[in-house]
Tab-separated table of C-alpha atoms in Angstrom:
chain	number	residue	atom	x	y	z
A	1	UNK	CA	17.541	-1.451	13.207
A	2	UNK	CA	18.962	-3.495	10.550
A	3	UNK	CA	18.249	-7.142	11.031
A	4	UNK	CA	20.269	-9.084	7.940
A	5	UNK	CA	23.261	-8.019	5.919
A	6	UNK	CA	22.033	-9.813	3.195
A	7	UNK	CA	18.899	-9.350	0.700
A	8	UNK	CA	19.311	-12.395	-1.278
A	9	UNK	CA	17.471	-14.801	1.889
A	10	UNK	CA	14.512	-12.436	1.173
A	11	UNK	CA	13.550	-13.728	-2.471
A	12	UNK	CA	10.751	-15.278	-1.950
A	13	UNK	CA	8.327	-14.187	-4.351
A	14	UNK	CA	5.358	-16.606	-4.274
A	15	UNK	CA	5.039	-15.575	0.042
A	16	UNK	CA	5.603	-11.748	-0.895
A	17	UNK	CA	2.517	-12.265	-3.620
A	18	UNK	CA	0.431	-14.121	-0.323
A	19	UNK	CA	1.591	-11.178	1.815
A	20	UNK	CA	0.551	-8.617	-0.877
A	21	UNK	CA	-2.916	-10.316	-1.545
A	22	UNK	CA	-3.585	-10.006	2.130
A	23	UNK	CA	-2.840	-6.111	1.560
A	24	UNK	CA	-5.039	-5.745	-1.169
A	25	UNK	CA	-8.296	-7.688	0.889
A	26	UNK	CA	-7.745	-5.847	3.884
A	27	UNK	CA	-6.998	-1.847	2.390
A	28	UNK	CA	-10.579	-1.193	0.538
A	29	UNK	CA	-11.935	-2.143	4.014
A	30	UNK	CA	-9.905	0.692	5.513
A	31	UNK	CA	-10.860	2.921	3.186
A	32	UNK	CA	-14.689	2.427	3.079
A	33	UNK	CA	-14.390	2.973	7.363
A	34	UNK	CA	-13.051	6.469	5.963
A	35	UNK	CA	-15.599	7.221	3.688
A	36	UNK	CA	-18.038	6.407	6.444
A	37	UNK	CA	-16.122	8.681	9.051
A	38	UNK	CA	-15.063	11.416	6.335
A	39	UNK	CA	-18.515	13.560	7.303
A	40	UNK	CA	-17.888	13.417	10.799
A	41	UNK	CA	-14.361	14.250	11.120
A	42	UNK	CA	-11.701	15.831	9.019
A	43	UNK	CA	-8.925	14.606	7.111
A	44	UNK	CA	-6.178	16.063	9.171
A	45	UNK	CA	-8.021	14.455	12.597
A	46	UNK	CA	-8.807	11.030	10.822
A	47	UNK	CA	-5.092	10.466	10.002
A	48	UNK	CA	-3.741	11.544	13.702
A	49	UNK	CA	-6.194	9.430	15.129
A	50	UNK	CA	-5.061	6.629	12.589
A	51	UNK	CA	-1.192	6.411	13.383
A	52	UNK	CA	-2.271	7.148	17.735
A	53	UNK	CA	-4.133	3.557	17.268
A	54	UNK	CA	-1.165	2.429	14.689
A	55	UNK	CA	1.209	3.104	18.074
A	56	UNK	CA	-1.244	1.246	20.259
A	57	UNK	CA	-0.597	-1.199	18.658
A	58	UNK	CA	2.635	-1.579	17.819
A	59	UNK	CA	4.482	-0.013	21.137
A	60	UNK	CA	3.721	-2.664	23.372
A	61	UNK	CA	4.368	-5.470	20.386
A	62	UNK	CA	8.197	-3.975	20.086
A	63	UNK	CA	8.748	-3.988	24.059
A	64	UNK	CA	7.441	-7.212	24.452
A	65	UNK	CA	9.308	-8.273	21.381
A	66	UNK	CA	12.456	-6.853	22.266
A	67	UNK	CA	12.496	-5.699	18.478
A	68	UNK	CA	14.699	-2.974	17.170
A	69	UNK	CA	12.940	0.446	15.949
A	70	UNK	CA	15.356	2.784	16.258
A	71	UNK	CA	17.055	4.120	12.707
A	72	UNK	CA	20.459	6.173	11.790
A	73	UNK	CA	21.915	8.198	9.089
A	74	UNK	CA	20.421	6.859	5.770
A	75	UNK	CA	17.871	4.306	7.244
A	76	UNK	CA	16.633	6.691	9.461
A	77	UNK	CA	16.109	9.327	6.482
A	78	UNK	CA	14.309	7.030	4.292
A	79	UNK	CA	11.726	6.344	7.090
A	80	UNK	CA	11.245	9.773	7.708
A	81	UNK	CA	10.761	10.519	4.172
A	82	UNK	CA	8.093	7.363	3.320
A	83	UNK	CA	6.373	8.122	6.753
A	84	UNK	CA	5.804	12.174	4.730
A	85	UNK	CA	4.758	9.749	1.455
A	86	UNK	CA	2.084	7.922	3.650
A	87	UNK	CA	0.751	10.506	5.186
A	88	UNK	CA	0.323	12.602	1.920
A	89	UNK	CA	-1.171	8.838	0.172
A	90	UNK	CA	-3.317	8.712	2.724
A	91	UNK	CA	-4.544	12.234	3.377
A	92	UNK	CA	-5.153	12.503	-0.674
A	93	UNK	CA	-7.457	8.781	-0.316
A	94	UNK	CA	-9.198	9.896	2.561
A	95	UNK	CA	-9.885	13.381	0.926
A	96	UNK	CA	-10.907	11.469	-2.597
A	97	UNK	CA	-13.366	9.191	-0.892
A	98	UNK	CA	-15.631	12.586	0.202
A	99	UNK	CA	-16.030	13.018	-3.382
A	100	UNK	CA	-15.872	9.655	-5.376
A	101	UNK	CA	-17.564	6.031	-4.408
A	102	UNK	CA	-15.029	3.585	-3.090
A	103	UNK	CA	-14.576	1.493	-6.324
A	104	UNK	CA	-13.967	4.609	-8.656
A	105	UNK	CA	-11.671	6.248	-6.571
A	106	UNK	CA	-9.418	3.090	-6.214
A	107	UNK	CA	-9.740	2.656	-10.032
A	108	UNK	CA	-8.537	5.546	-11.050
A	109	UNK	CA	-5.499	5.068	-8.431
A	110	UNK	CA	-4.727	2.105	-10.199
A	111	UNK	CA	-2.539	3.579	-12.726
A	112	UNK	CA	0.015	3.122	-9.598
A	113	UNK	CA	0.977	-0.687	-10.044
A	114	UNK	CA	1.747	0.938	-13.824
A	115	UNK	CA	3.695	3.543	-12.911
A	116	UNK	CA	5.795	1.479	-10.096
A	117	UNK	CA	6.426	-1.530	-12.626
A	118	UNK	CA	8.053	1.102	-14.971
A	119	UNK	CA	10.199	3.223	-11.413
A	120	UNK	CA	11.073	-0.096	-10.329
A	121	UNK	CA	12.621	-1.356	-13.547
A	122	UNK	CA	14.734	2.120	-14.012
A	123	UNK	CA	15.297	3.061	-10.591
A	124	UNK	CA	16.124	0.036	-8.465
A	125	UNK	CA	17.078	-2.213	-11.876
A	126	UNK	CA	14.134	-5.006	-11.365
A	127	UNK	CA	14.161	-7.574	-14.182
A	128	UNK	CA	10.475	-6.725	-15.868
A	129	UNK	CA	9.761	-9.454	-18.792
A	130	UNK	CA	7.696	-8.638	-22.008
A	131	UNK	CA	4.863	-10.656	-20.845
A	132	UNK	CA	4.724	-9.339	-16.937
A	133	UNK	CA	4.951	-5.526	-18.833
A	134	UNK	CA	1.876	-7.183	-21.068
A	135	UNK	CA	-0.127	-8.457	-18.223
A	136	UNK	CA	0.669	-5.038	-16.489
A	137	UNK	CA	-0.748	-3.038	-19.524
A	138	UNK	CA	-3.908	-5.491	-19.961
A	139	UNK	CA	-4.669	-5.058	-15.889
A	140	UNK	CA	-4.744	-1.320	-16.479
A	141	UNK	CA	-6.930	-1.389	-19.359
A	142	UNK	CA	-9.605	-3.062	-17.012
A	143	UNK	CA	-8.719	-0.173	-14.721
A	144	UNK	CA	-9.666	2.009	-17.036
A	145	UNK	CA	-12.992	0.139	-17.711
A	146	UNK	CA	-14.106	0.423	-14.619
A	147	UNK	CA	-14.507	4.303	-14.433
A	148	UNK	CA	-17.561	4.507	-14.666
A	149	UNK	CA	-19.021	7.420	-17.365
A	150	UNK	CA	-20.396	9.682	-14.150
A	151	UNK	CA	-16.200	10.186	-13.377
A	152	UNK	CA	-16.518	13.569	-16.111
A	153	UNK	CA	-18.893	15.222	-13.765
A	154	UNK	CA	-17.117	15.018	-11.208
A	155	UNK	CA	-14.598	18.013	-11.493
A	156	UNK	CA	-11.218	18.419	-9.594
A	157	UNK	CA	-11.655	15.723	-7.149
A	158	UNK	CA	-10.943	12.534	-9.708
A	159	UNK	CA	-7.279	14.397	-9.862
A	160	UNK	CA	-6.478	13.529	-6.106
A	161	UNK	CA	-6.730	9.397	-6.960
A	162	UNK	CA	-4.218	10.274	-9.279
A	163	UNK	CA	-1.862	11.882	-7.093
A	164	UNK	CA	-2.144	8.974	-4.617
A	165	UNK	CA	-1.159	6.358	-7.371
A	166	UNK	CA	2.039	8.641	-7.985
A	167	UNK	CA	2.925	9.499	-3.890
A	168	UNK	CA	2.574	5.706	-3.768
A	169	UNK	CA	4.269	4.497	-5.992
A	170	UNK	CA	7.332	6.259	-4.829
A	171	UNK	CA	6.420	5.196	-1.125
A	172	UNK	CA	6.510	1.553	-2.432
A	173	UNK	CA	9.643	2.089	-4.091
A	174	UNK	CA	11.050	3.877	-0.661
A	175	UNK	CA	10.099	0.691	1.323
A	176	UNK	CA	11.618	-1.377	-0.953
A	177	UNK	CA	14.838	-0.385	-0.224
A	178	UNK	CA	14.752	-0.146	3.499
A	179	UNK	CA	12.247	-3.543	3.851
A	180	UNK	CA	15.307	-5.939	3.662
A	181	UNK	CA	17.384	-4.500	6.513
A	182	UNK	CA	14.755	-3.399	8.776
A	183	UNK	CA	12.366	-5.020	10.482
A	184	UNK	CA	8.654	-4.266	9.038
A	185	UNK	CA	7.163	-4.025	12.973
A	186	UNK	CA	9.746	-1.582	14.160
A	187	UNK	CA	9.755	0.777	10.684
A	188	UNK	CA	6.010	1.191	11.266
A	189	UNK	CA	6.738	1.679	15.008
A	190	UNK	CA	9.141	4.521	14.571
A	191	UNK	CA	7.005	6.200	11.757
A	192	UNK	CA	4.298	7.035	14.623
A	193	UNK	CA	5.824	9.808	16.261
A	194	UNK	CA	7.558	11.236	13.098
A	195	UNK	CA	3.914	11.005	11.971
A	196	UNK	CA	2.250	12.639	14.986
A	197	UNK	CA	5.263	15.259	15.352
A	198	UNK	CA	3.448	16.299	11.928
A	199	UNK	CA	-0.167	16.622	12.432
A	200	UNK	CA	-0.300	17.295	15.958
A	201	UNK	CA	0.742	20.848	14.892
A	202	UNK	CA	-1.727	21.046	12.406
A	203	UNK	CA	-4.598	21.284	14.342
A	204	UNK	CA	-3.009	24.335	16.013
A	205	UNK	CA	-2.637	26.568	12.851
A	206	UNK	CA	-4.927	29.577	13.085
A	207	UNK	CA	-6.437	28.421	9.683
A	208	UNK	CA	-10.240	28.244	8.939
A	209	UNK	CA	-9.931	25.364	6.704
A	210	UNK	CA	-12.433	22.517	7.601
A	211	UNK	CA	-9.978	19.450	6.855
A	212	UNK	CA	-7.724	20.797	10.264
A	213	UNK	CA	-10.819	20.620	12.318
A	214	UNK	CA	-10.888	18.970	15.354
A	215	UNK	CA	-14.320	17.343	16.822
A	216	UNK	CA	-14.298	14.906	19.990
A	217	UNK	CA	-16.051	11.739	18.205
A	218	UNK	CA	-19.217	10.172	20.026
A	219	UNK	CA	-19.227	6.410	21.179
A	220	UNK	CA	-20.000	4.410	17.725
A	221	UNK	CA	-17.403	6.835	16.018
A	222	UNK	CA	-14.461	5.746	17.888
A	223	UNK	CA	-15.557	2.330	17.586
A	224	UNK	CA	-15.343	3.026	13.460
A	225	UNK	CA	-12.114	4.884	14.372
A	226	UNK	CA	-10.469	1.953	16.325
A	227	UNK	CA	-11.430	-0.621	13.395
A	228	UNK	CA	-9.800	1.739	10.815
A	229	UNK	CA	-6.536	1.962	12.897
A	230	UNK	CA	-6.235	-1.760	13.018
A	231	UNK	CA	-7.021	-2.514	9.487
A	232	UNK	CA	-4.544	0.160	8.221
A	233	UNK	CA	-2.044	-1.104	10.488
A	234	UNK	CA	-1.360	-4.624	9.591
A	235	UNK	CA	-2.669	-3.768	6.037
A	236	UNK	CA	0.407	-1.750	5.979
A	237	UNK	CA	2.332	-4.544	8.069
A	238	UNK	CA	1.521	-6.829	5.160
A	239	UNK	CA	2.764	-4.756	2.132
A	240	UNK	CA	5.986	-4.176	3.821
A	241	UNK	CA	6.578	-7.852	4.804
A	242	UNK	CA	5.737	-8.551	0.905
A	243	UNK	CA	8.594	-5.686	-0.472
A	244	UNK	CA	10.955	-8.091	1.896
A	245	UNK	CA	10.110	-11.419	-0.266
A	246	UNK	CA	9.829	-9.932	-3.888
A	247	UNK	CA	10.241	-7.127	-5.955
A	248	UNK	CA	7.977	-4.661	-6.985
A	249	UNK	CA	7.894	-5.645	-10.646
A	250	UNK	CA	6.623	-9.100	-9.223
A	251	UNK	CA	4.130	-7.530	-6.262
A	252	UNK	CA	2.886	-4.102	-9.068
A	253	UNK	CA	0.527	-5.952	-11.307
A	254	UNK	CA	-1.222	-8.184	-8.236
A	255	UNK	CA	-1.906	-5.058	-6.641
A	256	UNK	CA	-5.100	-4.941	-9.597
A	257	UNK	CA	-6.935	-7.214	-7.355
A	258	UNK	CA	-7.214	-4.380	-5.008
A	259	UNK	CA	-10.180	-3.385	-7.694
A	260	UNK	CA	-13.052	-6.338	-7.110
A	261	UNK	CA	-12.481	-6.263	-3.407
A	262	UNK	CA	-12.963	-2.534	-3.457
A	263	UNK	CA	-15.995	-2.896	-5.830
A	264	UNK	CA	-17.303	-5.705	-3.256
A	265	UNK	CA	-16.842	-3.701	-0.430
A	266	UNK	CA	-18.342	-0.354	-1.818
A	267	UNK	CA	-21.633	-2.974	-2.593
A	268	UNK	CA	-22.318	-4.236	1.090
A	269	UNK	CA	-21.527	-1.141	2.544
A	270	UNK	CA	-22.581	1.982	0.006
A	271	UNK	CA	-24.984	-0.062	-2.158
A	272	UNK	CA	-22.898	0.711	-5.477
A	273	UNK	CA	-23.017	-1.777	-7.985
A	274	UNK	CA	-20.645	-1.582	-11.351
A	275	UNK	CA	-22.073	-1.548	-14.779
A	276	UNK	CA	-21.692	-3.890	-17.480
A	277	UNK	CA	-18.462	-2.291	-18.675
A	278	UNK	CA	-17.130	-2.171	-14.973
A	279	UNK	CA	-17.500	-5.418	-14.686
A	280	UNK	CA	-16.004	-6.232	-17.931
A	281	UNK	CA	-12.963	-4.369	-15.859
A	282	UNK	CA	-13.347	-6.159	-12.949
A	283	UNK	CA	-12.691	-9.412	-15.147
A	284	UNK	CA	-9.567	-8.257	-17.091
A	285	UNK	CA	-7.509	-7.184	-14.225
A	286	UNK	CA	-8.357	-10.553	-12.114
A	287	UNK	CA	-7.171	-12.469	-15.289
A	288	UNK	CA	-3.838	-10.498	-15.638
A	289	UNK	CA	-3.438	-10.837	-11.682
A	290	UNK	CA	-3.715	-14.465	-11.927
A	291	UNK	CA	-1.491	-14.655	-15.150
A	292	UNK	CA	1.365	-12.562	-13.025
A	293	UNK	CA	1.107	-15.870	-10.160
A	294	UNK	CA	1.010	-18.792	-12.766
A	295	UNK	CA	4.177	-16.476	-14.889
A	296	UNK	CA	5.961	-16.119	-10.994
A	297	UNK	CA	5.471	-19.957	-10.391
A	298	UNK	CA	6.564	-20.987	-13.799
A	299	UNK	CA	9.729	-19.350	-13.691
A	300	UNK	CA	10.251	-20.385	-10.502
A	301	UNK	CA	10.561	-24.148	-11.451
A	302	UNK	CA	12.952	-23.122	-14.155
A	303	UNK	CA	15.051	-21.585	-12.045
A	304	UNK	CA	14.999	-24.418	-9.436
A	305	UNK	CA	15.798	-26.705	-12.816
A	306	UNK	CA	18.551	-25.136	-13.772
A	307	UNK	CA	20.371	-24.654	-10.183
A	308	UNK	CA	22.847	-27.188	-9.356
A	309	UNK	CA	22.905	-29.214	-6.121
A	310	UNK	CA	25.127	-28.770	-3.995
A	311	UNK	CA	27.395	-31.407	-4.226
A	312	UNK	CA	27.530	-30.503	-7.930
A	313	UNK	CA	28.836	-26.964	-7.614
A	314	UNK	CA	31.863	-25.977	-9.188
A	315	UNK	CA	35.191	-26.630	-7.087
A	316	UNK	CA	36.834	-23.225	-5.685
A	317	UNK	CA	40.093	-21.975	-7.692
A	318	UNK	CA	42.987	-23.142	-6.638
């Protein structure tokens, strides 16, 4: 499955920041479809209906493709084990959004680009600079603005956005390691029927527990259904393409602008608006997203300053 020997072709950081953007826009979308379908079918059924579509998909785009999806030995065990992260970061969102509006439960997830910056920087030895680290830390103090005062009454529930910004913060890490030798279309291929070899068997447990039910969804449900599947599928297409192109130091803190797109999309669909202080939020961690690009592009040109042509490279030893 590998497709380069090499990761230093895939620094491209300004094109991973375009590819993770594109994540951000498309994900709260996803998630609202959820929160729409969450009272007619259960968790369990809305994420093995989700990765059935994701394979719909993406089957007939590998054989067409001729594109590699089959994994060995390590590769294959680090797919197995983010395709168990996603479907936990998933199942925890979907169960959240029963509880929480849209824009507070992917607030209070936020403490994930936090968390990541800081795994990426010990675990996988990412470069993090004093000002990226300060723009991180100013982005999640808007975070934390935007919870709105009504998040105390709401019990145990506001625990499960915190256990997705934790599950996905290691699945982020996960793909980062495997995103430069494999190719993105294939990973998400092969993670269908690991998924489905999961949840399949769910639905067969002889547990009364409502989030393994199974219902057979009406017309305009499956329509709802089918839209979810796409939009989580090349949402997810996206943030792996952008793990190939920079690291997660670079992607963690432009991940806040998954906030106001969430807080937009809760508004035309669920009729929540923020508060003042929300909004205040909603300001702070646009401003640190935007200071992460300008800080990316500016060190960019140094570097290209400082690289030598070339023609002007240093002759080999003798």
């Amino acid at each position: 499955m590998s497709t380069s020997t090499s990761t230093d072709q895939f620094d491209r950081p300004l094109l991973g920041i375009t590819l993770m953007l594109g994540f951000c826009l498309l994900i709260p979308f996803g998630d609202a479809l959820a929160k729409l379908l969450g009272p007619h079918l259960s968790v369990v059924q809305l994420l093995t209906l989700r990765f059935a579509i994701q394979g719909l998909i993406l089957f007939p785009l590998v054989a067409l493709t001729g594109r590699p999806w089959r994994a060995s030995g390590k590769t294959l065990a680090l797919i197995i084990l983010r395709t168990f992260m996603l479907i936990l970061g998933i199942g925890l969102m979907f169960t959240s959004l029963l509880y929480l509006p849209l824009a507070d439960a992917v607030a209070i997830a936020f403490v994930m680009p936090f968390i990541m910056l800081l795994l990426g920087h010990w675990f996988l030895k990412e470069e993090v600079g004093l000002r990226r680290l300060n723009a991180c830390l100013v982005g999640f103090i808007g975070t934390l603005l935007i919870i709105q005062p009504a998040f105390a009454v709401v019990g145990w529930a506001a625990l499960l956005p915190l256990g997705v910004a934790l599950d996905f913060a290691l699945f982020m890490l996960v793909t980062r390691q495997i995103s430069a030798t494999t190719d993105p279309i294939g990973m998400q291929a092969l993670s269908v029927p690991i998924a489905l070899l999961v949840l399949i068997p769910l639905h067969f447990l002889p547990l009364d527990l409502p989030a393994l039910d199974w219902v057979w969804p009406s017309l305009d449900i499956w329509g709802l259904v089918l839209i979810m599947g796409c939009v989580g599928t090349v949402g997810h297409l996206l943030m792996t393409w952008s793990l190939r192109y920079a690291p997660t130091s670079t992607l963690a803190p432009m991940q806040y602008l998954e906030i106001p797109a969430a807080t937009l999309v809760g508004w035309m669909i669920f009729g929540d608006l923020p508060g003042p202080l929300a909004s205040l939020g909603i300001a702070i961690t646009i401003a640190a997203g935007l200071y992460i690009i300008l800080r990316e592009r500016a060190m960019l040109k140094a570097r290209s300053a400082t690289r030598p042509e070339p023609d002007q490279a240093p002759p080999a030893a003798e």
